[in-house]
């Protein structure tokens, strides 16, 4: 027997993209159902990103998700770039007129979102299986899944959001031949660890070493996160804890500085890939986040892009479903891809500059070092890095006053949805215009 139901927006995936979309839609009075094939505990524990652009932080604050982030997040005003045995500081606030980034783990954002959604009585179905999306050539797409008790469901929707990550089903459900993919593989992976030890640095250290890249980041004042470049097809069994610490000390070390060690609580290898699928929409099926694009983690952009996509999508769906206006939905893909390609270029550039390519010759290695020297010696080059790292495009969202909630969206001075008066709005550069003329946020 199939259980039939109805919602406005069916959302596949309870990662940051799907959960935040559901939250933003609820702020606009729009119903959604979120389905997720993993358990709640798994979603809340999956180790991923940790670094938020200033605009992401401002957005989360503006939509009522800032309390724990503000209490526990670590605000950083720069990074260290290390190469040829020397560590150099880039001061983002000085370079960009006051912009910064925040360390607050993706796991914590997911926990905050799940708690907020469930407290608001939202429908999130964990541990579903056999997810399908259908009737995609109509204005009533259908979401089908089997719940954790074995019951088959069919949810008729006004729109479906594919927020189901890189390995999800929504991208492949688009009509054959519609999606074009641009991608790049990298001949290395990242081995990431979480360790119960105070970070040995106040800000992140990105180190290019002749034996491979290393990154020292953190989660809290008591927990460090570190990454090592390893071969693309590396076996984690070849990396006992002692070897990891020795290699981190070797690649991150500079005279007069020590790396503190502690118990490793998590260890995993992730491949590196750039991938952009376009368009991000077919009729009423919209892709968002990793379902549409992947960047290598060196630029720390993946989570920030996912949040940006759904901020644009929530406004577009509000306009479509409440006012019958399709212009923002029609512009969704172009608006997002403008930001996605900027982040794709930046992530590719950071990755190529900092990793040791096993196939590179002396010419390429010399170019990398020349580029790094340029970044730390030219204010213009350092500003380019700082501007991209802290987030070039501002994200805006204005919460509606209680009396107007559910009646439509407010418009900023540029006609775009939202336009809150937060710190980002005061200090961020003007948004670039996408081809469609809609502010690409
Ligand atoms: P997610 O987080 O992958 O969530 C997708 C969800 O969909 C579910 N799902 C399904 N549910 C139902 N039915 C199906 N058929 C389904 N198929 C899949 C999945 O179980 C999952 O829960 O995608 P989303 O929401 O788009 O979020 C994207 C981010 O997770 C990702 O971009 C970042 O983690 C990338 N990333 C970083 N991004 C940053 O902005 N800053 C960082 O510092 C940063 N560091 C990182 C990273 C990614 C890393 N890895 C592991 C690749 C560091 C690393 C090591
Ligand atoms: C992280 O904190 O996990 C992190 C930070 C910056 C990156 C990648 C990952 O570039």
CSV table of C-alpha atoms and ligand atoms in Angstrom, one decimal:
chain,number,residue,atom,x,y,z
A,1,UNK,CA,0.0,0.0,0.0
A,2,UNK,CA,1.2,3.5,-0.8
A,3,UNK,CA,0.6,6.4,1.5
A,4,UNK,CA,-0.3,9.6,-0.6
A,5,UNK,CA,0.3,13.1,0.7
A,6,UNK,CA,0.9,16.6,-0.5
A,7,UNK,CA,3.4,19.3,0.3
A,8,UNK,CA,4.6,22.5,-1.4
A,9,UNK,CA,8.3,21.6,-1.6
A,10,UNK,CA,9.7,18.1,-1.4
A,11,UNK,CA,13.3,18.2,-0.3
A,12,UNK,CA,15.7,15.3,-0.9
A,13,UNK,CA,18.6,15.3,1.6
A,14,UNK,CA,19.0,16.5,5.2
A,15,UNK,CA,22.5,17.9,4.8
A,16,UNK,CA,23.0,21.6,5.3
A,17,UNK,CA,21.4,22.5,2.0
A,18,UNK,CA,18.2,20.6,2.4
A,19,UNK,CA,17.7,21.5,6.1
A,20,UNK,CA,18.4,25.2,5.6
A,21,UNK,CA,16.1,25.3,2.6
A,22,UNK,CA,13.3,23.8,4.7
A,23,UNK,CA,14.0,26.4,7.4
A,24,UNK,CA,14.0,29.4,5.0
A,25,UNK,CA,10.8,28.2,3.3
A,26,UNK,CA,9.1,27.9,6.7
A,27,UNK,CA,10.1,31.5,7.5
A,28,UNK,CA,8.1,32.4,4.3
A,29,UNK,CA,5.2,30.3,5.3
A,30,UNK,CA,5.9,27.5,2.8
A,31,UNK,CA,5.5,23.8,3.7
A,32,UNK,CA,8.2,21.3,2.9
A,33,UNK,CA,8.9,17.6,3.6
A,34,UNK,CA,12.6,16.6,4.0
A,35,UNK,CA,13.6,13.0,3.4
A,36,UNK,CA,17.0,11.6,4.2
A,37,UNK,CA,18.4,8.1,3.7
A,38,UNK,CA,20.7,8.2,6.7
A,39,UNK,CA,19.9,8.3,10.4
A,40,UNK,CA,19.7,11.5,12.4
A,41,UNK,CA,22.8,10.4,14.4
A,42,UNK,CA,24.8,9.8,11.3
A,43,UNK,CA,23.9,13.2,9.8
A,44,UNK,CA,24.9,14.9,13.0
A,45,UNK,CA,28.2,13.2,13.3
A,46,UNK,CA,29.5,13.2,9.7
A,47,UNK,CA,32.8,15.1,9.7
A,48,UNK,CA,33.0,17.6,6.9
A,49,UNK,CA,33.5,21.3,6.6
A,50,UNK,CA,34.5,23.8,9.3
A,51,UNK,CA,35.0,27.2,7.8
A,52,UNK,CA,32.2,29.7,7.2
A,53,UNK,CA,32.5,32.9,5.1
A,54,UNK,CA,31.4,36.1,6.7
A,55,UNK,CA,28.2,36.2,4.5
A,56,UNK,CA,27.3,32.7,5.6
A,57,UNK,CA,27.6,33.7,9.2
A,58,UNK,CA,25.5,36.8,8.7
A,59,UNK,CA,22.8,34.7,6.9
A,60,UNK,CA,22.6,32.1,9.7
A,61,UNK,CA,22.3,35.0,12.2
A,62,UNK,CA,19.6,36.7,10.1
A,63,UNK,CA,17.4,33.6,10.0
A,64,UNK,CA,17.6,32.8,13.7
A,65,UNK,CA,20.4,30.2,13.6
A,66,UNK,CA,23.2,32.2,15.1
A,67,UNK,CA,22.9,31.7,18.9
A,68,UNK,CA,25.2,28.7,19.4
A,69,UNK,CA,27.5,29.7,16.4
A,70,UNK,CA,28.0,33.1,18.0
A,71,UNK,CA,28.7,31.5,21.4
A,72,UNK,CA,31.0,28.7,20.2
A,73,UNK,CA,32.3,29.7,16.8
A,74,UNK,CA,35.9,31.0,16.5
A,75,UNK,CA,36.3,34.2,14.4
A,76,UNK,CA,39.5,34.4,12.4
A,77,UNK,CA,40.9,37.5,10.7
A,78,UNK,CA,43.4,35.8,8.5
A,79,UNK,CA,45.4,32.6,7.7
A,80,UNK,CA,49.0,31.6,7.5
A,81,UNK,CA,50.5,30.5,4.2
A,82,UNK,CA,53.7,28.4,4.6
A,83,UNK,CA,56.2,27.4,1.9
A,84,UNK,CA,60.0,26.9,1.6
A,85,UNK,CA,60.1,26.6,5.4
A,86,UNK,CA,58.7,30.0,6.2
A,87,UNK,CA,55.3,31.0,7.5
A,88,UNK,CA,53.6,34.2,6.3
A,89,UNK,CA,50.5,35.8,7.7
A,90,UNK,CA,47.7,37.2,5.5
A,91,UNK,CA,45.5,39.7,7.4
A,92,UNK,CA,42.1,39.5,5.9
A,93,UNK,CA,40.6,42.4,7.9
A,94,UNK,CA,43.4,44.7,6.7
A,95,UNK,CA,43.3,43.5,3.1
A,96,UNK,CA,39.5,43.5,2.7
A,97,UNK,CA,38.3,46.4,4.9
A,98,UNK,CA,37.2,44.3,7.8
A,99,UNK,CA,36.1,40.9,6.5
A,100,UNK,CA,36.7,37.7,8.4
A,101,UNK,CA,35.8,34.0,8.6
A,102,UNK,CA,34.4,31.7,11.3
A,103,UNK,CA,35.3,28.2,12.4
A,104,UNK,CA,32.1,26.4,13.3
A,105,UNK,CA,31.8,22.8,12.3
A,106,UNK,CA,29.2,21.6,9.7
A,107,UNK,CA,28.2,19.0,12.2
A,108,UNK,CA,27.1,21.8,14.6
A,109,UNK,CA,25.2,23.6,11.9
A,110,UNK,CA,23.4,20.4,11.0
A,111,UNK,CA,22.6,19.8,14.7
A,112,UNK,CA,21.3,23.4,15.1
A,113,UNK,CA,19.1,23.0,11.9
A,114,UNK,CA,17.6,19.6,12.8
A,115,UNK,CA,16.8,20.9,16.3
A,116,UNK,CA,15.2,24.1,14.9
A,117,UNK,CA,13.2,22.2,12.3
A,118,UNK,CA,11.9,19.6,14.7
A,119,UNK,CA,11.1,22.2,17.3
A,120,UNK,CA,9.0,24.0,14.6
A,121,UNK,CA,7.1,20.7,14.0
A,122,UNK,CA,8.7,20.1,10.6
A,123,UNK,CA,8.5,16.8,8.8
A,124,UNK,CA,12.0,15.2,8.4
A,125,UNK,CA,11.9,11.5,7.5
A,126,UNK,CA,15.2,9.9,8.3
A,127,UNK,CA,16.4,6.4,7.2
A,128,UNK,CA,14.3,6.4,4.0
A,129,UNK,CA,15.2,4.1,1.1
A,130,UNK,CA,14.4,3.8,-2.6
A,131,UNK,CA,14.0,7.5,-3.2
A,132,UNK,CA,12.6,8.5,-6.6
A,133,UNK,CA,11.5,11.7,-8.2
A,134,UNK,CA,8.9,11.6,-11.0
A,135,UNK,CA,6.4,13.5,-13.1
A,136,UNK,CA,9.2,16.0,-13.8
A,137,UNK,CA,7.6,17.3,-17.0
A,138,UNK,CA,4.6,18.5,-15.0
A,139,UNK,CA,3.9,21.3,-12.5
A,140,UNK,CA,3.2,18.6,-9.9
A,141,UNK,CA,6.4,16.6,-9.5
A,142,UNK,CA,6.2,13.5,-7.2
A,143,UNK,CA,8.6,12.3,-4.5
A,144,UNK,CA,8.5,8.6,-3.7
A,145,UNK,CA,10.3,6.8,-0.9
A,146,UNK,CA,10.0,4.0,1.6
A,147,UNK,CA,10.1,5.0,5.2
A,148,UNK,CA,12.1,3.4,8.0
A,149,UNK,CA,9.0,1.2,8.9
A,150,UNK,CA,8.8,-0.1,5.3
A,151,UNK,CA,5.7,2.0,4.2
A,152,UNK,CA,5.9,3.3,0.6
A,153,UNK,CA,5.1,7.1,0.3
A,154,UNK,CA,4.1,9.2,-2.7
A,155,UNK,CA,4.2,13.0,-2.0
A,156,UNK,CA,2.8,15.3,-4.6
A,157,UNK,CA,4.8,18.6,-4.6
A,158,UNK,CA,4.7,22.0,-6.3
A,159,UNK,CA,8.5,21.8,-6.6
A,160,UNK,CA,11.3,19.4,-5.6
A,161,UNK,CA,14.7,20.4,-4.4
A,162,UNK,CA,17.5,17.9,-5.0
A,163,UNK,CA,19.8,18.6,-2.0
A,164,UNK,CA,21.0,15.0,-2.0
A,165,UNK,CA,24.7,15.6,-2.3
A,166,UNK,CA,27.1,14.4,-5.0
A,167,UNK,CA,26.0,10.7,-4.9
A,168,UNK,CA,22.3,11.5,-4.7
A,169,UNK,CA,19.6,10.5,-7.3
A,170,UNK,CA,18.2,13.9,-8.3
A,171,UNK,CA,20.9,15.0,-10.7
A,172,UNK,CA,20.6,11.7,-12.6
A,173,UNK,CA,16.8,12.0,-12.7
A,174,UNK,CA,17.1,15.1,-14.9
A,175,UNK,CA,16.0,14.3,-18.6
A,176,UNK,CA,18.8,12.6,-20.5
A,177,UNK,CA,21.1,15.1,-22.3
A,178,UNK,CA,20.0,18.1,-20.3
A,179,UNK,CA,22.9,18.4,-17.9
A,180,UNK,CA,26.3,19.3,-19.0
A,181,UNK,CA,29.2,18.5,-16.7
A,182,UNK,CA,32.6,20.3,-16.5
A,183,UNK,CA,35.0,18.5,-14.2
A,184,UNK,CA,38.6,18.1,-13.1
A,185,UNK,CA,40.2,15.3,-11.1
A,186,UNK,CA,43.3,15.8,-9.0
A,187,UNK,CA,46.1,13.2,-8.5
A,188,UNK,CA,45.9,13.3,-4.7
A,189,UNK,CA,43.5,13.0,-1.8
A,190,UNK,CA,43.3,14.5,1.7
A,191,UNK,CA,43.7,12.4,4.8
A,192,UNK,CA,41.8,14.2,7.6
A,193,UNK,CA,42.0,13.7,11.3
A,194,UNK,CA,40.1,15.0,14.3
A,195,UNK,CA,42.3,15.0,17.5
A,196,UNK,CA,41.5,15.9,21.1
A,197,UNK,CA,44.2,18.4,21.6
A,198,UNK,CA,44.2,22.2,21.7
A,199,UNK,CA,45.1,23.7,18.3
A,200,UNK,CA,48.8,24.7,18.0
A,201,UNK,CA,47.9,27.8,16.1
A,202,UNK,CA,45.5,30.8,16.4
A,203,UNK,CA,44.6,30.8,12.7
A,204,UNK,CA,44.7,28.1,10.0
A,205,UNK,CA,48.0,27.1,8.5
A,206,UNK,CA,48.1,26.2,4.8
A,207,UNK,CA,51.5,24.6,4.1
A,208,UNK,CA,53.1,23.7,0.8
A,209,UNK,CA,55.9,21.3,1.5
A,210,UNK,CA,58.1,19.4,-1.0
A,211,UNK,CA,56.6,16.2,0.4
A,212,UNK,CA,53.0,17.4,0.1
A,213,UNK,CA,50.4,19.8,1.3
A,214,UNK,CA,49.3,20.0,5.0
A,215,UNK,CA,46.6,22.0,6.7
A,216,UNK,CA,46.2,22.8,10.4
A,217,UNK,CA,42.6,23.8,11.2
A,218,UNK,CA,40.5,23.4,14.3
A,219,UNK,CA,37.0,22.8,15.6
A,220,UNK,CA,37.1,24.2,19.2
A,221,UNK,CA,39.7,25.4,21.6
A,222,UNK,CA,40.1,21.8,22.7
A,223,UNK,CA,39.8,20.0,19.3
A,224,UNK,CA,42.2,20.2,16.3
A,225,UNK,CA,41.5,19.2,12.7
A,226,UNK,CA,44.4,18.4,10.4
A,227,UNK,CA,44.8,17.3,6.9
A,228,UNK,CA,47.7,15.8,4.8
A,229,UNK,CA,48.0,15.4,1.1
A,230,UNK,CA,48.2,11.7,0.3
A,231,UNK,CA,48.2,9.8,-3.1
A,232,UNK,CA,44.8,9.6,-4.8
A,233,UNK,CA,44.3,5.9,-4.2
A,234,UNK,CA,45.9,5.8,-0.7
A,235,UNK,CA,44.9,3.1,1.8
A,236,UNK,CA,44.1,4.4,5.2
A,237,UNK,CA,45.7,1.3,6.8
A,238,UNK,CA,49.1,2.6,5.7
A,239,UNK,CA,48.6,5.6,8.1
A,240,UNK,CA,48.9,4.5,11.8
A,241,UNK,CA,48.6,7.5,14.2
A,242,UNK,CA,52.3,7.8,14.8
A,243,UNK,CA,53.0,8.1,11.1
A,244,UNK,CA,50.3,10.8,10.7
A,245,UNK,CA,51.8,12.9,13.6
A,246,UNK,CA,55.3,12.5,12.2
A,247,UNK,CA,54.3,13.6,8.8
A,248,UNK,CA,52.3,16.6,10.1
A,249,UNK,CA,55.2,17.7,12.2
A,250,UNK,CA,57.5,17.4,9.1
A,251,UNK,CA,55.2,19.3,6.8
A,252,UNK,CA,54.0,22.0,9.2
A,253,UNK,CA,57.1,22.5,11.2
A,254,UNK,CA,59.0,25.8,11.3
A,255,UNK,CA,61.8,26.7,13.8
A,256,UNK,CA,60.5,27.7,17.2
A,257,UNK,CA,57.0,26.2,16.7
A,258,UNK,CA,55.7,22.8,18.0
A,259,UNK,CA,52.7,20.8,17.0
A,260,UNK,CA,50.8,19.5,20.0
A,261,UNK,CA,49.6,15.9,19.6
A,262,UNK,CA,46.6,14.2,21.2
A,263,UNK,CA,44.3,11.2,20.7
A,264,UNK,CA,43.0,10.8,17.2
A,265,UNK,CA,39.2,10.3,17.3
A,266,UNK,CA,38.5,10.2,13.6
A,267,UNK,CA,40.5,9.4,10.5
A,268,UNK,CA,39.4,9.4,6.8
A,269,UNK,CA,40.6,9.9,3.3
A,270,UNK,CA,38.6,12.1,0.8
A,271,UNK,CA,39.2,12.4,-2.9
A,272,UNK,CA,39.6,15.8,-4.5
A,273,UNK,CA,37.4,16.8,-7.4
A,274,UNK,CA,36.0,19.8,-9.2
A,275,UNK,CA,32.6,19.2,-10.8
A,276,UNK,CA,29.9,21.6,-12.1
A,277,UNK,CA,26.6,20.4,-13.5
A,278,UNK,CA,24.5,22.9,-15.4
A,279,UNK,CA,21.7,23.8,-15.6
A,280,UNK,CA,20.8,23.4,-12.0
A,281,UNK,CA,17.1,23.2,-12.8
A,282,UNK,CA,14.6,21.3,-15.0
A,283,UNK,CA,11.1,22.8,-14.7
A,284,UNK,CA,10.2,22.3,-11.0
A,285,UNK,CA,13.2,20.1,-10.0
A,286,UNK,CA,16.0,22.3,-8.6
A,287,UNK,CA,19.5,21.0,-7.7
A,288,UNK,CA,21.3,22.7,-4.8
A,289,UNK,CA,24.7,22.2,-3.1
A,290,UNK,CA,26.9,19.2,-3.7
A,291,UNK,CA,24.1,17.6,-5.8
A,292,UNK,CA,25.1,20.2,-8.5
A,293,UNK,CA,28.7,21.0,-7.8
A,294,UNK,CA,31.8,19.9,-5.9
A,295,UNK,CA,35.0,21.8,-5.2
A,296,UNK,CA,38.2,20.5,-3.7
A,297,UNK,CA,38.2,21.5,0.0
A,298,UNK,CA,41.4,23.7,-0.2
A,299,UNK,CA,39.3,26.9,-0.7
A,300,UNK,CA,36.7,25.9,2.0
A,301,UNK,CA,33.9,26.7,-0.3
A,302,UNK,CA,31.6,23.6,-0.5
A,303,UNK,CA,29.3,24.3,2.5
A,304,UNK,CA,29.3,28.0,1.8
A,305,UNK,CA,28.1,27.4,-1.8
A,306,UNK,CA,25.4,25.0,-0.6
A,307,UNK,CA,24.1,27.7,1.8
A,308,UNK,CA,24.2,30.3,-1.0
A,309,UNK,CA,22.3,28.1,-3.4
A,310,UNK,CA,19.4,27.5,-1.0
A,311,UNK,CA,19.2,31.2,0.0
A,312,UNK,CA,18.6,32.0,-3.7
A,313,UNK,CA,16.3,29.0,-4.1
A,314,UNK,CA,14.2,29.9,-1.1
A,315,UNK,CA,13.5,33.3,-2.5
A,316,UNK,CA,12.8,31.9,-6.0
A,317,UNK,CA,10.4,29.3,-4.7
A,318,UNK,CA,8.6,31.9,-2.5
A,319,UNK,CA,8.1,34.1,-5.5
A,320,UNK,CA,7.0,31.1,-7.7
A,321,UNK,CA,4.7,29.5,-5.2
A,322,UNK,CA,3.2,32.5,-3.4
A,323,UNK,CA,3.0,35.0,-6.2
A,324,UNK,CA,3.0,32.9,-9.3
A,325,UNK,CA,6.1,34.7,-10.5
A,326,UNK,CA,8.6,32.5,-12.3
A,327,UNK,CA,11.4,35.1,-13.1
A,328,UNK,CA,13.6,34.2,-10.1
A,329,UNK,CA,13.1,30.5,-10.6
A,330,UNK,CA,14.0,31.0,-14.3
A,331,UNK,CA,17.2,32.9,-13.2
A,332,UNK,CA,18.1,30.4,-10.4
A,333,UNK,CA,20.6,28.3,-12.2
A,334,UNK,CA,22.5,31.3,-13.8
A,335,UNK,CA,22.5,33.2,-10.5
A,336,UNK,CA,24.0,30.3,-8.6
A,337,UNK,CA,26.4,29.3,-11.3
A,338,UNK,CA,28.0,32.7,-11.4
A,339,UNK,CA,29.1,32.2,-7.7
A,340,UNK,CA,29.8,28.5,-8.3
A,341,UNK,CA,32.3,29.3,-11.0
A,342,UNK,CA,34.1,31.9,-9.0
A,343,UNK,CA,34.4,29.4,-6.1
A,344,UNK,CA,35.5,26.7,-8.6
A,345,UNK,CA,38.2,28.9,-10.0
A,346,UNK,CA,39.4,29.9,-6.5
A,347,UNK,CA,39.4,26.3,-5.1
A,348,UNK,CA,41.2,25.0,-8.2
A,349,UNK,CA,43.8,27.9,-7.9
A,350,UNK,CA,44.4,27.3,-4.1
A,351,UNK,CA,44.6,23.5,-4.7
A,352,UNK,CA,47.0,23.8,-7.7
A,353,UNK,CA,49.2,26.3,-5.9
A,354,UNK,CA,49.6,24.4,-2.6
A,355,UNK,CA,49.7,20.7,-3.5
A,356,UNK,CA,52.6,18.7,-4.9
A,357,UNK,CA,51.5,17.2,-8.2
A,358,UNK,CA,53.3,13.9,-8.6
A,359,UNK,CA,53.3,14.4,-12.4
A,360,UNK,CA,54.6,18.0,-12.3
A,361,UNK,CA,58.0,18.9,-13.6
A,362,UNK,CA,60.5,21.5,-12.3
A,363,UNK,CA,58.9,24.2,-14.4
A,364,UNK,CA,55.5,23.7,-12.8
A,365,UNK,CA,56.9,23.5,-9.3
A,366,UNK,CA,58.8,26.7,-9.8
A,367,UNK,CA,55.6,28.4,-11.0
A,368,UNK,CA,53.8,27.4,-7.8
A,369,UNK,CA,56.5,28.8,-5.7
A,370,UNK,CA,56.6,32.0,-7.7
A,371,UNK,CA,52.9,32.4,-7.3
A,372,UNK,CA,53.1,31.8,-3.5
A,373,UNK,CA,55.9,34.4,-3.2
A,374,UNK,CA,53.8,36.8,-5.2
A,375,UNK,CA,50.8,36.3,-2.9
A,376,UNK,CA,52.7,37.1,0.2
A,377,UNK,CA,54.6,40.0,-1.2
A,378,UNK,CA,52.0,41.9,-3.3
A,379,UNK,CA,49.1,43.5,-1.6
A,380,UNK,CA,47.0,43.2,-4.8
A,381,UNK,CA,47.7,39.4,-4.9
A,382,UNK,CA,47.0,38.9,-1.2
A,383,UNK,CA,43.8,40.9,-1.5
A,384,UNK,CA,42.6,38.6,-4.3
A,385,UNK,CA,43.1,35.6,-2.1
A,386,UNK,CA,41.5,37.3,0.9
A,387,UNK,CA,38.5,38.6,-1.0
A,388,UNK,CA,37.8,35.2,-2.5
A,389,UNK,CA,38.4,33.3,0.8
A,390,UNK,CA,36.2,35.5,2.9
A,391,UNK,CA,33.5,35.4,0.3
A,392,UNK,CA,33.1,37.7,-2.6
A,393,UNK,CA,29.3,37.8,-3.1
A,394,UNK,CA,27.3,39.0,-0.2
A,395,UNK,CA,24.3,36.8,0.9
A,396,UNK,CA,21.2,38.6,2.0
A,397,UNK,CA,18.1,37.6,3.7
A,398,UNK,CA,15.5,39.8,5.5
A,399,UNK,CA,13.1,38.1,7.8
A,400,UNK,CA,9.5,39.2,7.3
A,401,UNK,CA,7.7,41.0,10.1
A,402,UNK,CA,5.1,38.6,11.7
A,403,UNK,CA,2.2,40.5,10.1
A,404,UNK,CA,3.5,40.0,6.5
A,405,UNK,CA,4.8,36.5,6.8
A,406,UNK,CA,3.4,34.2,4.2
A,407,UNK,CA,2.2,37.1,2.0
A,408,UNK,CA,5.2,37.4,-0.2
A,409,UNK,CA,8.8,38.6,-0.1
A,410,UNK,CA,10.3,41.9,0.7
A,411,UNK,CA,12.5,43.6,-1.9
A,412,UNK,CA,15.9,45.2,-1.4
A,413,UNK,CA,16.8,48.4,-3.2
A,414,UNK,CA,18.0,46.4,-6.2
A,415,UNK,CA,14.8,44.5,-6.4
A,416,UNK,CA,16.4,41.4,-5.0
A,417,UNK,CA,14.7,39.4,-2.2
A,418,UNK,CA,16.0,40.2,1.2
A,419,UNK,CA,18.5,43.0,2.1
A,420,UNK,CA,19.1,42.8,5.8
A,421,UNK,CA,21.1,45.5,7.6
A,422,UNK,CA,23.6,43.1,9.1
A,423,UNK,CA,27.4,43.6,9.3
A,424,UNK,CA,28.0,41.9,6.0
A,425,UNK,CA,25.6,44.2,4.3
A,426,UNK,CA,27.5,47.2,5.6
A,427,UNK,CA,31.0,45.9,4.8
A,428,UNK,CA,30.6,43.6,1.8
A,429,UNK,CA,31.3,44.7,-1.8
A,430,UNK,CA,28.4,45.3,-4.1
A,431,UNK,CA,27.0,42.1,-5.7
A,432,UNK,CA,28.0,41.2,-9.2
A,433,UNK,CA,25.2,41.0,-11.6
A,434,UNK,CA,24.5,37.8,-13.4
A,435,UNK,CA,23.6,37.7,-17.0
A,436,UNK,CA,19.9,37.6,-16.0
A,437,UNK,CA,20.3,40.8,-14.1
A,438,UNK,CA,19.4,39.3,-10.8
A,439,UNK,CA,21.8,39.8,-8.0
A,440,UNK,CA,23.9,36.6,-7.7
A,441,UNK,CA,23.8,35.9,-4.0
B,1,LIG,P1,25.6,16.8,1.8
B,1,LIG,O1,26.1,17.4,3.1
B,1,LIG,O2,26.3,15.7,1.1
B,1,LIG,O3,24.1,16.3,2.1
B,1,LIG,C1,23.3,15.5,1.2
B,1,LIG,C2,22.4,14.6,2.0
B,1,LIG,O4,21.6,13.9,1.1
B,1,LIG,C3,21.4,12.6,1.6
B,1,LIG,N1,21.0,11.7,0.5
B,1,LIG,C4,19.8,11.2,0.3
B,1,LIG,N2,18.7,11.4,1.0
B,1,LIG,C5,17.5,10.7,0.6
B,1,LIG,N3,17.5,9.9,-0.5
B,1,LIG,C6,18.6,9.8,-1.3
B,1,LIG,N4,18.6,9.1,-2.4
B,1,LIG,C7,19.8,10.4,-0.9
B,1,LIG,N5,21.1,10.5,-1.4
B,1,LIG,C8,21.8,11.3,-0.6
B,1,LIG,C9,22.8,12.3,2.2
B,1,LIG,O5,22.8,11.2,3.1
B,1,LIG,C10,23.1,13.6,2.8
B,1,LIG,O6,22.7,13.7,4.2
B,1,LIG,O7,25.3,18.0,0.7
B,1,LIG,P2,24.9,19.5,0.9
B,1,LIG,O8,23.8,19.7,1.9
B,1,LIG,O9,24.9,20.1,-0.4
B,1,LIG,O10,26.2,20.2,1.7
B,1,LIG,C11,27.5,20.3,1.0
B,1,LIG,C12,28.6,20.1,2.1
B,1,LIG,O11,28.4,19.0,2.8
B,1,LIG,C13,30.0,20.1,1.4
B,1,LIG,O12,30.0,21.0,0.3
B,1,LIG,C14,31.1,20.5,2.4
B,1,LIG,O13,31.2,19.6,3.4
B,1,LIG,C15,32.5,20.6,1.6
B,1,LIG,N6,33.6,20.9,2.5
B,1,LIG,C16,33.8,22.2,3.0
B,1,LIG,N7,33.0,23.2,2.7
B,1,LIG,C17,33.2,24.5,3.2
B,1,LIG,O14,32.4,25.4,2.9
B,1,LIG,N8,34.2,24.8,4.1
B,1,LIG,C18,35.0,23.8,4.5
B,1,LIG,O15,35.9,24.0,5.4
B,1,LIG,C19,34.9,22.5,3.9
B,1,LIG,N9,35.8,21.5,4.3
B,1,LIG,C20,34.5,19.9,2.9
B,1,LIG,C21,35.6,20.2,3.8
B,1,LIG,C22,34.3,18.6,2.4
B,1,LIG,C23,35.2,17.6,2.8
B,1,LIG,N10,35.0,16.3,2.3
B,1,LIG,C24,34.7,15.3,3.1
B,1,LIG,C25,34.9,16.2,0.9
B,1,LIG,C26,36.5,19.3,4.2
B,1,LIG,C27,36.3,18.0,3.7
B,1,LIG,C28,37.4,17.0,4.0
B,2,LIG,C1,38.2,22.6,8.0
B,2,LIG,O1,38.1,23.3,9.1
B,2,LIG,O2,37.8,21.4,8.0
B,2,LIG,C2,38.7,23.2,6.8
B,2,LIG,C3,39.1,24.5,6.8
B,2,LIG,C4,39.6,25.1,5.7
B,2,LIG,C5,39.7,24.3,4.5
B,2,LIG,C6,39.3,23.0,4.5
B,2,LIG,C7,38.8,22.4,5.6
B,2,LIG,O3,40.3,24.9,3.4
